mmCIF file of C-alpha atoms in Angstrom:
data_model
loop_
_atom_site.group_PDB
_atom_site.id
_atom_site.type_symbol
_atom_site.label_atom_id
_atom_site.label_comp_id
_atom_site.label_asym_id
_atom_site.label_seq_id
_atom_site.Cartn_x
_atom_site.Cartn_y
_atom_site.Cartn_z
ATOM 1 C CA UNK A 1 40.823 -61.852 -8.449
ATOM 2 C CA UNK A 2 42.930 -61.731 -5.401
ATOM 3 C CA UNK A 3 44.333 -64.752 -3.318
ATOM 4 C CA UNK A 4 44.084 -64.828 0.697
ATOM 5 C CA UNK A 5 47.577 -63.563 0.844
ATOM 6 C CA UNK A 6 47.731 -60.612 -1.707
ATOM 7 C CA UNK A 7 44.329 -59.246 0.157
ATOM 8 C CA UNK A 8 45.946 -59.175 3.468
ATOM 9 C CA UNK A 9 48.905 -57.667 2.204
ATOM 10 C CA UNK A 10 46.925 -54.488 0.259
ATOM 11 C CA UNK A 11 44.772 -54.478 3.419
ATOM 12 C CA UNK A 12 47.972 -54.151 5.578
ATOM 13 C CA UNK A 13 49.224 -51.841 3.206
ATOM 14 C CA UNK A 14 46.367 -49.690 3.787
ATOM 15 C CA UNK A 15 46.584 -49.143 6.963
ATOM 16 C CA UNK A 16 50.137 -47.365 6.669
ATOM 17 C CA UNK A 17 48.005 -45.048 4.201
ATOM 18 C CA UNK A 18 45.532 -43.980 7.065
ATOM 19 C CA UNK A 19 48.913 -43.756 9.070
ATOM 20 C CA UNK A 20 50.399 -41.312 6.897
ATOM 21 C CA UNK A 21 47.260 -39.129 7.071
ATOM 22 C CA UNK A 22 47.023 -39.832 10.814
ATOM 23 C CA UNK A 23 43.078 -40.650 10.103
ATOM 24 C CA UNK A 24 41.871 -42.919 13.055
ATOM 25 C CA UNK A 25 39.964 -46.026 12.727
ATOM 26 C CA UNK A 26 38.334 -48.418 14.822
ATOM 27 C CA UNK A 27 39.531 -51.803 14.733
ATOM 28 C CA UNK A 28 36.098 -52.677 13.123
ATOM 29 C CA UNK A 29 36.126 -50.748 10.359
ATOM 30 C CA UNK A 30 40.399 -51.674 10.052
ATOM 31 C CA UNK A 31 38.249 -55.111 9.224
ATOM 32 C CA UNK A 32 36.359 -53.725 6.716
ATOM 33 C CA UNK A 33 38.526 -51.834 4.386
ATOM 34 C CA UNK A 34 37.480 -53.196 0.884
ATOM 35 C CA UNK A 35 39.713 -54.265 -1.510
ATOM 36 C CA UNK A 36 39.038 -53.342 -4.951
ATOM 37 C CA UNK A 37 40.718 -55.220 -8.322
ATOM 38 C CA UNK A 38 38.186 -54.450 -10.889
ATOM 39 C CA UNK A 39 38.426 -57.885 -11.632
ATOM 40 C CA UNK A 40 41.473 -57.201 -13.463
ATOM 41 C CA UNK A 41 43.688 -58.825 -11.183
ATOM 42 C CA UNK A 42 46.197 -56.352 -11.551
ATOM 43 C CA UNK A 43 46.075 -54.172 -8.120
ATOM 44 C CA UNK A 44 48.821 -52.022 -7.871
ATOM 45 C CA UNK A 45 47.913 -50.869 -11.715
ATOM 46 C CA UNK A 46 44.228 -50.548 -11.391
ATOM 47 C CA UNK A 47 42.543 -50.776 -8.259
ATOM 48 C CA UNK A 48 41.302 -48.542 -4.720
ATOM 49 C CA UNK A 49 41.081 -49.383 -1.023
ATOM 50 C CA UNK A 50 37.825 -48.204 0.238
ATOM 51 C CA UNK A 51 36.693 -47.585 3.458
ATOM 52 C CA UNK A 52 32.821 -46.918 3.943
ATOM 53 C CA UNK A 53 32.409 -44.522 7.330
ATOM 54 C CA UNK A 54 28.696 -44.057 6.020
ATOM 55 C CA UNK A 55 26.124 -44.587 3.398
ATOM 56 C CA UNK A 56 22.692 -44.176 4.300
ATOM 57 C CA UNK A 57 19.342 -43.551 1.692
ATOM 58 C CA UNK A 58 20.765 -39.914 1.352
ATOM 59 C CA UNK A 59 24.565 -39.181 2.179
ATOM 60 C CA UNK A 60 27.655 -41.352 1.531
ATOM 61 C CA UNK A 61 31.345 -40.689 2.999
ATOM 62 C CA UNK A 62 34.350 -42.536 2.276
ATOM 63 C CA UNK A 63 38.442 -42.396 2.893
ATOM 64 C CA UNK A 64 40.025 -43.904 -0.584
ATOM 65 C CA UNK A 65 43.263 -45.134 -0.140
ATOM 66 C CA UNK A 66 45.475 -45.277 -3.105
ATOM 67 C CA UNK A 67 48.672 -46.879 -3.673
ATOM 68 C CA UNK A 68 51.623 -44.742 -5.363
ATOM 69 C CA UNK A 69 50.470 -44.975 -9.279
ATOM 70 C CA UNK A 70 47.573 -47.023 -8.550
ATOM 71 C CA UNK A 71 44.455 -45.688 -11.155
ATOM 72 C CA UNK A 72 40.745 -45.686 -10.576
ATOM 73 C CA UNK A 73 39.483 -46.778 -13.891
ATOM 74 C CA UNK A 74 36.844 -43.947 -15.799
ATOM 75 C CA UNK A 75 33.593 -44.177 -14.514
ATOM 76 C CA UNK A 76 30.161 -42.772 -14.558
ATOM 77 C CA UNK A 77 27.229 -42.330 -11.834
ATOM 78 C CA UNK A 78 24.410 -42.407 -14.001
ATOM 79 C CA UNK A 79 20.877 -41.040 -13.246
ATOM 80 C CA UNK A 80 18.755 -43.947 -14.010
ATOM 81 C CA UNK A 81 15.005 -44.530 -13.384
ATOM 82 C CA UNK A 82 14.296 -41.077 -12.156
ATOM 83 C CA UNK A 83 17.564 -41.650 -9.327
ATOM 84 C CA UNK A 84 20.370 -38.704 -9.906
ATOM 85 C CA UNK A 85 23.179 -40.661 -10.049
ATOM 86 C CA UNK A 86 25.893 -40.083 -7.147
ATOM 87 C CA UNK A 87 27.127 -36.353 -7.070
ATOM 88 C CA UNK A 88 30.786 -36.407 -5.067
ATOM 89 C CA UNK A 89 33.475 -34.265 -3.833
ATOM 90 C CA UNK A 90 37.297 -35.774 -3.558
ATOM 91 C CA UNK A 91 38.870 -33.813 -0.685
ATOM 92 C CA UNK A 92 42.757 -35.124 -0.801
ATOM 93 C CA UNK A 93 43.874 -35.448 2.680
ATOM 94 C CA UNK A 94 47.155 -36.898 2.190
ATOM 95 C CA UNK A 95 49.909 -37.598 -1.382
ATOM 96 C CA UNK A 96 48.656 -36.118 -4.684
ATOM 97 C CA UNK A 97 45.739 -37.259 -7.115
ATOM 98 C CA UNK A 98 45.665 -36.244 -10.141
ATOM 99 C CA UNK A 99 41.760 -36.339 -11.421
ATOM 100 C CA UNK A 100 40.572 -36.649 -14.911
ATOM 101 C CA UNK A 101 37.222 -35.158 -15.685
ATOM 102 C CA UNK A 102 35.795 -34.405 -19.296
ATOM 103 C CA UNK A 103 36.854 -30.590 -21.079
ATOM 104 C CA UNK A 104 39.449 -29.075 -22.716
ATOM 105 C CA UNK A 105 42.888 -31.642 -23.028
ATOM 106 C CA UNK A 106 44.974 -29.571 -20.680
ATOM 107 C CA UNK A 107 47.791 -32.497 -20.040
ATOM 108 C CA UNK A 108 49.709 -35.260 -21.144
ATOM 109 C CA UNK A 109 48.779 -37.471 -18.560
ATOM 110 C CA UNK A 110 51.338 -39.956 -16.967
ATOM 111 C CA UNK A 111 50.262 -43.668 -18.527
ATOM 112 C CA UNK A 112 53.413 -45.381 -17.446
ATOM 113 C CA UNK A 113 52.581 -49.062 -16.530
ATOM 114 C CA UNK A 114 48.830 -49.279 -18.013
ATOM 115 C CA UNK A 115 49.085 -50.168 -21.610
ATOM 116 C CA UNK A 116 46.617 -52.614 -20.833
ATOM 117 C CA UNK A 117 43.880 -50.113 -19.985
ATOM 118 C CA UNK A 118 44.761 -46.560 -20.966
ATOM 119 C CA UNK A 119 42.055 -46.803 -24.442
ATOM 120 C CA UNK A 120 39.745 -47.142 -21.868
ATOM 121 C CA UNK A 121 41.195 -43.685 -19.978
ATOM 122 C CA UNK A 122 39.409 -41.284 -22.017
ATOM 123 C CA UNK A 123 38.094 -38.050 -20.523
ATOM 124 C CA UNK A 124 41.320 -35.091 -21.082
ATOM 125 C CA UNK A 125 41.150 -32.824 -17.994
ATOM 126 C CA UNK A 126 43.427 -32.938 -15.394
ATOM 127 C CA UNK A 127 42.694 -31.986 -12.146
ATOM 128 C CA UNK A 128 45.465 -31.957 -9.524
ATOM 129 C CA UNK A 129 44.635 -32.284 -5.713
ATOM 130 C CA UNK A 130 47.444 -31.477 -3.049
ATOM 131 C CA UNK A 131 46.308 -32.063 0.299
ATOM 132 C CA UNK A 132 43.605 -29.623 1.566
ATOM 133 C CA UNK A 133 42.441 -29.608 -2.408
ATOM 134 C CA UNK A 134 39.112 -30.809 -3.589
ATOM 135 C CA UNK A 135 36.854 -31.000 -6.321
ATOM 136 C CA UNK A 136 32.793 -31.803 -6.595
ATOM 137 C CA UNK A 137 31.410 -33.844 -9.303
ATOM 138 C CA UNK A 138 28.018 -33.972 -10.240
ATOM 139 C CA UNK A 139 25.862 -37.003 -11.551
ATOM 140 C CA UNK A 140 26.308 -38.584 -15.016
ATOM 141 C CA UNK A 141 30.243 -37.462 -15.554
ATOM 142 C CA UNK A 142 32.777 -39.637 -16.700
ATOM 143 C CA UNK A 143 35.791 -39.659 -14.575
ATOM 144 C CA UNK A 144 38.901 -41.465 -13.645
ATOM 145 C CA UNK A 145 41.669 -40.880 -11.231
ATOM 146 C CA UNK A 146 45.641 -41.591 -10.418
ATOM 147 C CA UNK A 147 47.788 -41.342 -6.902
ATOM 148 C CA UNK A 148 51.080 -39.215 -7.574
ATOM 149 C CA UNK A 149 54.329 -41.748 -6.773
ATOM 150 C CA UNK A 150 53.930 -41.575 -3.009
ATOM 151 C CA UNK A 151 50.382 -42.867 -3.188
ATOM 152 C CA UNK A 152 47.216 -40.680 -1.406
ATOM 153 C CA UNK A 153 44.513 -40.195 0.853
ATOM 154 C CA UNK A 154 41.446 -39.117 -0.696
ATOM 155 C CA UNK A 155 38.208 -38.056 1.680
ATOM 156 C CA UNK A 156 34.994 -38.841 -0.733
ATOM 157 C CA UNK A 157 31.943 -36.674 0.409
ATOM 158 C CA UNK A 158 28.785 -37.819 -1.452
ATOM 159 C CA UNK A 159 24.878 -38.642 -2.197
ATOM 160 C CA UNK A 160 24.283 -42.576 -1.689
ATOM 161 C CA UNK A 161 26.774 -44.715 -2.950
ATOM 162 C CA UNK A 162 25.241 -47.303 -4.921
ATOM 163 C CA UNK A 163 28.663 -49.191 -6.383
ATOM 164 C CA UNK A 164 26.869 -52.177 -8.156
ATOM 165 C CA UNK A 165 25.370 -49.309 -10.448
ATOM 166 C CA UNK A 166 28.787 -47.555 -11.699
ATOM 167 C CA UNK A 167 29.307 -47.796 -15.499
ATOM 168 C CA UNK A 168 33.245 -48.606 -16.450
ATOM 169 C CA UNK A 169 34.747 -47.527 -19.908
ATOM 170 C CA UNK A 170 36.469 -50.801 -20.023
ATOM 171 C CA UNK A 171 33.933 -53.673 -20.474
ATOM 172 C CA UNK A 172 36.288 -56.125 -18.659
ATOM 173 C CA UNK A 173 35.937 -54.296 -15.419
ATOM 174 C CA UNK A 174 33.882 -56.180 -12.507
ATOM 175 C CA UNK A 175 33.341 -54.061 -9.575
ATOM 176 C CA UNK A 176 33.683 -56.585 -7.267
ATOM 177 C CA UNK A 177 36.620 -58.083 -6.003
ATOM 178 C CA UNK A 178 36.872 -61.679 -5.910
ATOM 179 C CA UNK A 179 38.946 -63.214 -2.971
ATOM 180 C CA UNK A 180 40.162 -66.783 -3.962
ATOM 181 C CA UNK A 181 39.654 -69.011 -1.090
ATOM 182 C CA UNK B 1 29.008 -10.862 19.859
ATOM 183 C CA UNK B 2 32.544 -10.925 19.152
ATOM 184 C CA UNK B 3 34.757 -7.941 18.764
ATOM 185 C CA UNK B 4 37.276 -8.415 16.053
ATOM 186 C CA UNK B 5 40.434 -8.995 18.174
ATOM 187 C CA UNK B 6 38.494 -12.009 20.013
ATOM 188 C CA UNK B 7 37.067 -13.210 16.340
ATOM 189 C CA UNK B 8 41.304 -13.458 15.278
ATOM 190 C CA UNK B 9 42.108 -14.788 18.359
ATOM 191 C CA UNK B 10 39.509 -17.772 18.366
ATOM 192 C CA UNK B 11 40.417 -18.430 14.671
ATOM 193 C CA UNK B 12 44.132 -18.819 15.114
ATOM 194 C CA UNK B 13 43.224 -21.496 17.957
ATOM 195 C CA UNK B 14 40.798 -23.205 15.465
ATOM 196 C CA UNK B 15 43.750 -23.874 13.441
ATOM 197 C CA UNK B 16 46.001 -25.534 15.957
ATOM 198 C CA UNK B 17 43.336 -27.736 16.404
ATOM 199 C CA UNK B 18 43.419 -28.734 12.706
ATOM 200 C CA UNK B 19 47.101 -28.998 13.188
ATOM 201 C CA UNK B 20 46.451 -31.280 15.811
ATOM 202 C CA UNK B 21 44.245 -33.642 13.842
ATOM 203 C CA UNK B 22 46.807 -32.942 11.183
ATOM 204 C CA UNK B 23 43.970 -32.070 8.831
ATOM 205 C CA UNK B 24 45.346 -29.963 6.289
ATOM 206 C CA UNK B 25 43.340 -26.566 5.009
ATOM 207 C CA UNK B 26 44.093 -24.370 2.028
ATOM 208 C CA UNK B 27 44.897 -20.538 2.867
ATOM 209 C CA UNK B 28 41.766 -19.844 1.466
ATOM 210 C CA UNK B 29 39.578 -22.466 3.881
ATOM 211 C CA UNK B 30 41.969 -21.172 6.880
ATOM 212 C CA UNK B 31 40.456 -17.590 6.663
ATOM 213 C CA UNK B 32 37.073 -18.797 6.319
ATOM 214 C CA UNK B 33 36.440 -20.494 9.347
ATOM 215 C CA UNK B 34 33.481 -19.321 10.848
ATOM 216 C CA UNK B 35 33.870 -18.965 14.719
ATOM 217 C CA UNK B 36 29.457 -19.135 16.350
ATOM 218 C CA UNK B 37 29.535 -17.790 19.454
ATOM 219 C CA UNK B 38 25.203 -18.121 18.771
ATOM 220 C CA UNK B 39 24.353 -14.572 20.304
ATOM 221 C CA UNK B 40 26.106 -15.497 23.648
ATOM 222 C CA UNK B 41 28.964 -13.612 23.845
ATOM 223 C CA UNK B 42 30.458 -15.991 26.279
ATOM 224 C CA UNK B 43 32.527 -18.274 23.042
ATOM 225 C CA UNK B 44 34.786 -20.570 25.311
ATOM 226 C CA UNK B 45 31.910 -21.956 26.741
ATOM 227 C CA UNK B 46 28.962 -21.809 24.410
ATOM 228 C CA UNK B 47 30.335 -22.084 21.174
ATOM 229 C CA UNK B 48 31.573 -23.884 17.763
ATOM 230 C CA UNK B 49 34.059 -23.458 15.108
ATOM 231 C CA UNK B 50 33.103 -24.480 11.531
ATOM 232 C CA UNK B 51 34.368 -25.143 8.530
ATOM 233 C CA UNK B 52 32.278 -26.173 5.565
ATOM 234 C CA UNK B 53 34.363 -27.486 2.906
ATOM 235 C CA UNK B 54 31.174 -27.964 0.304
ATOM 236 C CA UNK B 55 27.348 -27.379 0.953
ATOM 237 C CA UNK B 56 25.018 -28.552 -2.231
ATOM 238 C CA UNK B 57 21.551 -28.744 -3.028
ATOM 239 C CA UNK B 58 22.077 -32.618 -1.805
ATOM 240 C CA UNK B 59 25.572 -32.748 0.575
ATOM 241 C CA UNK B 60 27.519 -31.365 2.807
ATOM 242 C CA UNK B 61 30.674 -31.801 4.301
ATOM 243 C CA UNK B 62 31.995 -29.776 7.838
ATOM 244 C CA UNK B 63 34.844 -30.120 9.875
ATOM 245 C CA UNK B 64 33.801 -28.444 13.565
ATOM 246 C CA UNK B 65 36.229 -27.607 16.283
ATOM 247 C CA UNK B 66 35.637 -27.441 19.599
ATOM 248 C CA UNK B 67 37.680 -25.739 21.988
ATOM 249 C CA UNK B 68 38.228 -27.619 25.265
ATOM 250 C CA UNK B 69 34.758 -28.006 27.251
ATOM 251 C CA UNK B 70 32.965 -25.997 24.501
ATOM 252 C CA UNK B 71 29.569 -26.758 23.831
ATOM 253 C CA UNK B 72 27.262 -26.497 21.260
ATOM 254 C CA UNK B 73 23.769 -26.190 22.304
ATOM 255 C CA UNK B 74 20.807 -27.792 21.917
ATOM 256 C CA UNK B 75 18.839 -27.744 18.699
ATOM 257 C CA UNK B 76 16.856 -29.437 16.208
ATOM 258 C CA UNK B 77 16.963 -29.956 12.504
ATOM 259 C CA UNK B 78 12.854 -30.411 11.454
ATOM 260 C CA UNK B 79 11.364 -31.373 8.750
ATOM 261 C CA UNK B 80 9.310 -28.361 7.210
ATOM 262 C CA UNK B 81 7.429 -27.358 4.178
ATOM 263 C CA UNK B 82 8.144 -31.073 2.926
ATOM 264 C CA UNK B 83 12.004 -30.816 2.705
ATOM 265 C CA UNK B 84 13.526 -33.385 5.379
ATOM 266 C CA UNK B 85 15.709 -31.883 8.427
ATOM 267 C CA UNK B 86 19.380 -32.251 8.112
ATOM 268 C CA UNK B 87 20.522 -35.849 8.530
ATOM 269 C CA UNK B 88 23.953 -35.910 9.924
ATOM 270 C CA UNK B 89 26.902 -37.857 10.822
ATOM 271 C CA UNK B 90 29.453 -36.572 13.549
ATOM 272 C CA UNK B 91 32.926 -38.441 13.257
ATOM 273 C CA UNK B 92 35.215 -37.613 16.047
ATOM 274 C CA UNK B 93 38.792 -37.138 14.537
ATOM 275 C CA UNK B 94 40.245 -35.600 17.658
ATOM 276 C CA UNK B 95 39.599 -35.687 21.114
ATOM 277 C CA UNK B 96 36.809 -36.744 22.533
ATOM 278 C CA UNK B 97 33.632 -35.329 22.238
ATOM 279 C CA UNK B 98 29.808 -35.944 24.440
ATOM 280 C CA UNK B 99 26.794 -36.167 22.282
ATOM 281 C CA UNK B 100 23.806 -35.945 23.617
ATOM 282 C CA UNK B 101 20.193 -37.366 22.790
ATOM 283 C CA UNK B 102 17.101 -38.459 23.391
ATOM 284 C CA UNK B 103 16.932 -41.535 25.128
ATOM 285 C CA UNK B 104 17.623 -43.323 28.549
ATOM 286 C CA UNK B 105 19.144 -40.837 30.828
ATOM 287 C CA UNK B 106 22.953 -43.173 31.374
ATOM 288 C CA UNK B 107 24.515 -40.330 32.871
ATOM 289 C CA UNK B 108 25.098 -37.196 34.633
ATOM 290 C CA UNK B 109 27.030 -35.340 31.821
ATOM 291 C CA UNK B 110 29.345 -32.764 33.488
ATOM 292 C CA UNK B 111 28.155 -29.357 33.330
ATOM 293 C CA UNK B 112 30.191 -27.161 35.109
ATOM 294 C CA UNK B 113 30.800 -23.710 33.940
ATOM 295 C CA UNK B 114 27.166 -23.522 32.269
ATOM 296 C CA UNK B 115 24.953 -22.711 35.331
ATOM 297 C CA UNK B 116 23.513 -20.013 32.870
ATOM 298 C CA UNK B 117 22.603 -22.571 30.174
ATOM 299 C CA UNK B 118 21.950 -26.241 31.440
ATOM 300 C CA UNK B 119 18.282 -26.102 31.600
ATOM 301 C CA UNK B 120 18.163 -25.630 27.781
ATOM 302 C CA UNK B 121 20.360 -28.968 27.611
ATOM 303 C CA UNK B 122 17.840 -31.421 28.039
ATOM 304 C CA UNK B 123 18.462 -34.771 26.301
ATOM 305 C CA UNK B 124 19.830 -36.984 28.163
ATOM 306 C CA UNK B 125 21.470 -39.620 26.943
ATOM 307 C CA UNK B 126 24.896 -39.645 26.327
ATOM 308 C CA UNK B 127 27.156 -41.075 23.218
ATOM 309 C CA UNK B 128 30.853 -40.807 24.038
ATOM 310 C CA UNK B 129 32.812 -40.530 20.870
ATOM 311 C CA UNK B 130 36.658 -40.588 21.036
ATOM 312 C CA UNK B 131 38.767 -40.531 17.519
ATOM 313 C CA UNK B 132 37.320 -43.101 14.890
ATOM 314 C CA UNK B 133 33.873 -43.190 16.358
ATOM 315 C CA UNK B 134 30.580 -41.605 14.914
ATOM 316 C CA UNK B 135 27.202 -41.544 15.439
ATOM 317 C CA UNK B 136 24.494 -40.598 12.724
ATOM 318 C CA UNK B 137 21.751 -38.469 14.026
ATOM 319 C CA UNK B 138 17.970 -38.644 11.825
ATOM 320 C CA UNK B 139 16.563 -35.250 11.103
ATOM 321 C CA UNK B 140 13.827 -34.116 13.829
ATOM 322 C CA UNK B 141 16.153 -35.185 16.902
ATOM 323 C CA UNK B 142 17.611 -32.944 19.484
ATOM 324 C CA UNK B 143 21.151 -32.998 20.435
ATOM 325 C CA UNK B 144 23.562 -30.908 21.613
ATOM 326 C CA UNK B 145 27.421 -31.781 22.398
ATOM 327 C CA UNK B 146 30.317 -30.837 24.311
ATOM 328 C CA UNK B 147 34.125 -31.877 23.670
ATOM 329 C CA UNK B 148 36.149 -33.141 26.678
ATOM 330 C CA UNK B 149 39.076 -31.164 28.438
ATOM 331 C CA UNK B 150 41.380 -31.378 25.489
ATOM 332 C CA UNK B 151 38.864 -29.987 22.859
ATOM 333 C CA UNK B 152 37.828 -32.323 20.002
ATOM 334 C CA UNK B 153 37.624 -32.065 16.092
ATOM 335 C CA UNK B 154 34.649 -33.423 14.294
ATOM 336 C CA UNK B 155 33.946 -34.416 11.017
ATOM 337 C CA UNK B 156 30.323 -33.782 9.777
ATOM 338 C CA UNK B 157 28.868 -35.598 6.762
ATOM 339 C CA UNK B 158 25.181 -34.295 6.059
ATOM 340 C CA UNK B 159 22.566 -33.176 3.778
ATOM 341 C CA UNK B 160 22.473 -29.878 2.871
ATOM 342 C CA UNK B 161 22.896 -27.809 6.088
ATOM 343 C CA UNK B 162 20.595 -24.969 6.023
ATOM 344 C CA UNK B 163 21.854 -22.724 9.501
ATOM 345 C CA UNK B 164 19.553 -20.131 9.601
ATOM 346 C CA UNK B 165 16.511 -22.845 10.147
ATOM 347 C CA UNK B 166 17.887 -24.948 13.285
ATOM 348 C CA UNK B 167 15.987 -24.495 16.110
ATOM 349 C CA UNK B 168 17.419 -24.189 19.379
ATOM 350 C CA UNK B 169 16.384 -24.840 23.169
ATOM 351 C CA UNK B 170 17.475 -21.892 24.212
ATOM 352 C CA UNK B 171 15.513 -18.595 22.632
ATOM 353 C CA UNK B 172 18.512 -16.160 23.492
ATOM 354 C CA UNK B 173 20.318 -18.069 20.894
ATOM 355 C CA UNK B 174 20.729 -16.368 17.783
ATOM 356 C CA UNK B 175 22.766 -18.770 15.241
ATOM 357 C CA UNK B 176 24.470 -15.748 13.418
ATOM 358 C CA UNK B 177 27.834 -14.400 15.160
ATOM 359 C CA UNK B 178 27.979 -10.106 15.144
ATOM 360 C CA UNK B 179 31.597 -8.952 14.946
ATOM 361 C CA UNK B 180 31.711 -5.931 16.136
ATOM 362 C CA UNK B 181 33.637 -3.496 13.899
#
């Protein structure tokens, strides 16, 4: 959950982000950056700011923001019902990310700051994208990702985005974002 | 055609334009730009540069430059054999760039320096995108585009793009560049 005030602020915040990676927006979609706490209430730790461009029956693009440390929590996209889950390339425009993927444990990776969650941080292999990096995922992987200490800028290039049907690791994740009125 | 001295020289000034949407490439990405002059041999005005940073069986992801009053010409994306015509999104990151298609003719688009190719440009109707607009295009629609006197960058966000089966207006066209050795 996140109070008027704290929303504003990360929104704020992520427009500097789009600043930094001098990606344009309209004032509409500056409106319509989301938010995203897990429900964990804990932003800076665990969270994303999301900005849809667009998501049709077919293709899905995206700009992720990420705050300096902030962590995507593991995730899957899984093919349910006969529908492939979402297959999606991270293209890092701007900062590091550092993206964890399952295969061989290839790194100790940086926990500092998420006791809380880091049981639930389980697939081993590191990825790292510097700007003009990128890496494709396909459907039904497990997958979690961190910004480097300035933060990044992270283009996602994908197959419908259907968020209400991710799967977390950690059960008390809520995709959703509550804003307290 | 191209002769290899006019295939370096148009690729060099694809990448200022990257620099100038500060969109950064790996060295890899920055000697794979592919510079269409579609069979023309006349690049500067009839003409796109491309670079695909991932094409799957489901998604694809471009970024086009276009030098200054460039155009790319008129085609179509159809639906054949069952598999659906591209679907695509053009985001304008740079510049300003004038889509065109069907619809209510709203203007009289500005078409100097193409006497030899204007009656293959036949939609009409004009979508003006400057940086942080878009427009998505359906499969099975015509459109062609031209970037204003600056030149424009362009983000495309598609299903799979499949070159070698777009149709275009013109029948001189021929979507494969020679480079002459």
């Amino acid at each position: 959950m996140l109070d008027k005030k704290q929303f504003k602020t990360a929104r704020l915040k992520a427009l500097t982000y789009f600043d930094k990676a001098s990606i344009v927006l309209t004032e509409e979609e500056k409106n319509s950056i989301e938010i995203a706490d897990f429900g964990l209430s804990d932003l800076y730790k665990i969270g994303l700011e999301v900005l849809v461009y667009v998501n049709t029956k077919k293709v899905c693009a995206k700009e992720l923001v990420m705050f300096p440390g902030q962590t995507c929590p593991e995730h899957i996209h899984l093919t349910k019902n006969g529908r492939s889950g979402k297959e999606e390339t991270f293209r890092c425009r701007w900062g590091k990310v550092y993206l964890y993927v399952p295969g061989e444990k290839n790194c100790k990776p940086k926990l500092d700051g998420l006791e809380n969650y880091k049981e639930h941080l389980k697939v081993p292999h590191e990825i790292v994208l510097n700007p003009g990096e990128q890496y494709t995922l396909m459907p039904d992987t497990w997958h979690w990702f961190r910004a480097g200490d300035e933060g990044a800028v992270v283009s996602e290039f994908s197959t419908t985005s259907t968020d209400n049907q991710d799967i977390f690791s950690d059960p008390r994740i809520n995709r959703f974002t509550k804003i307290q009125e």
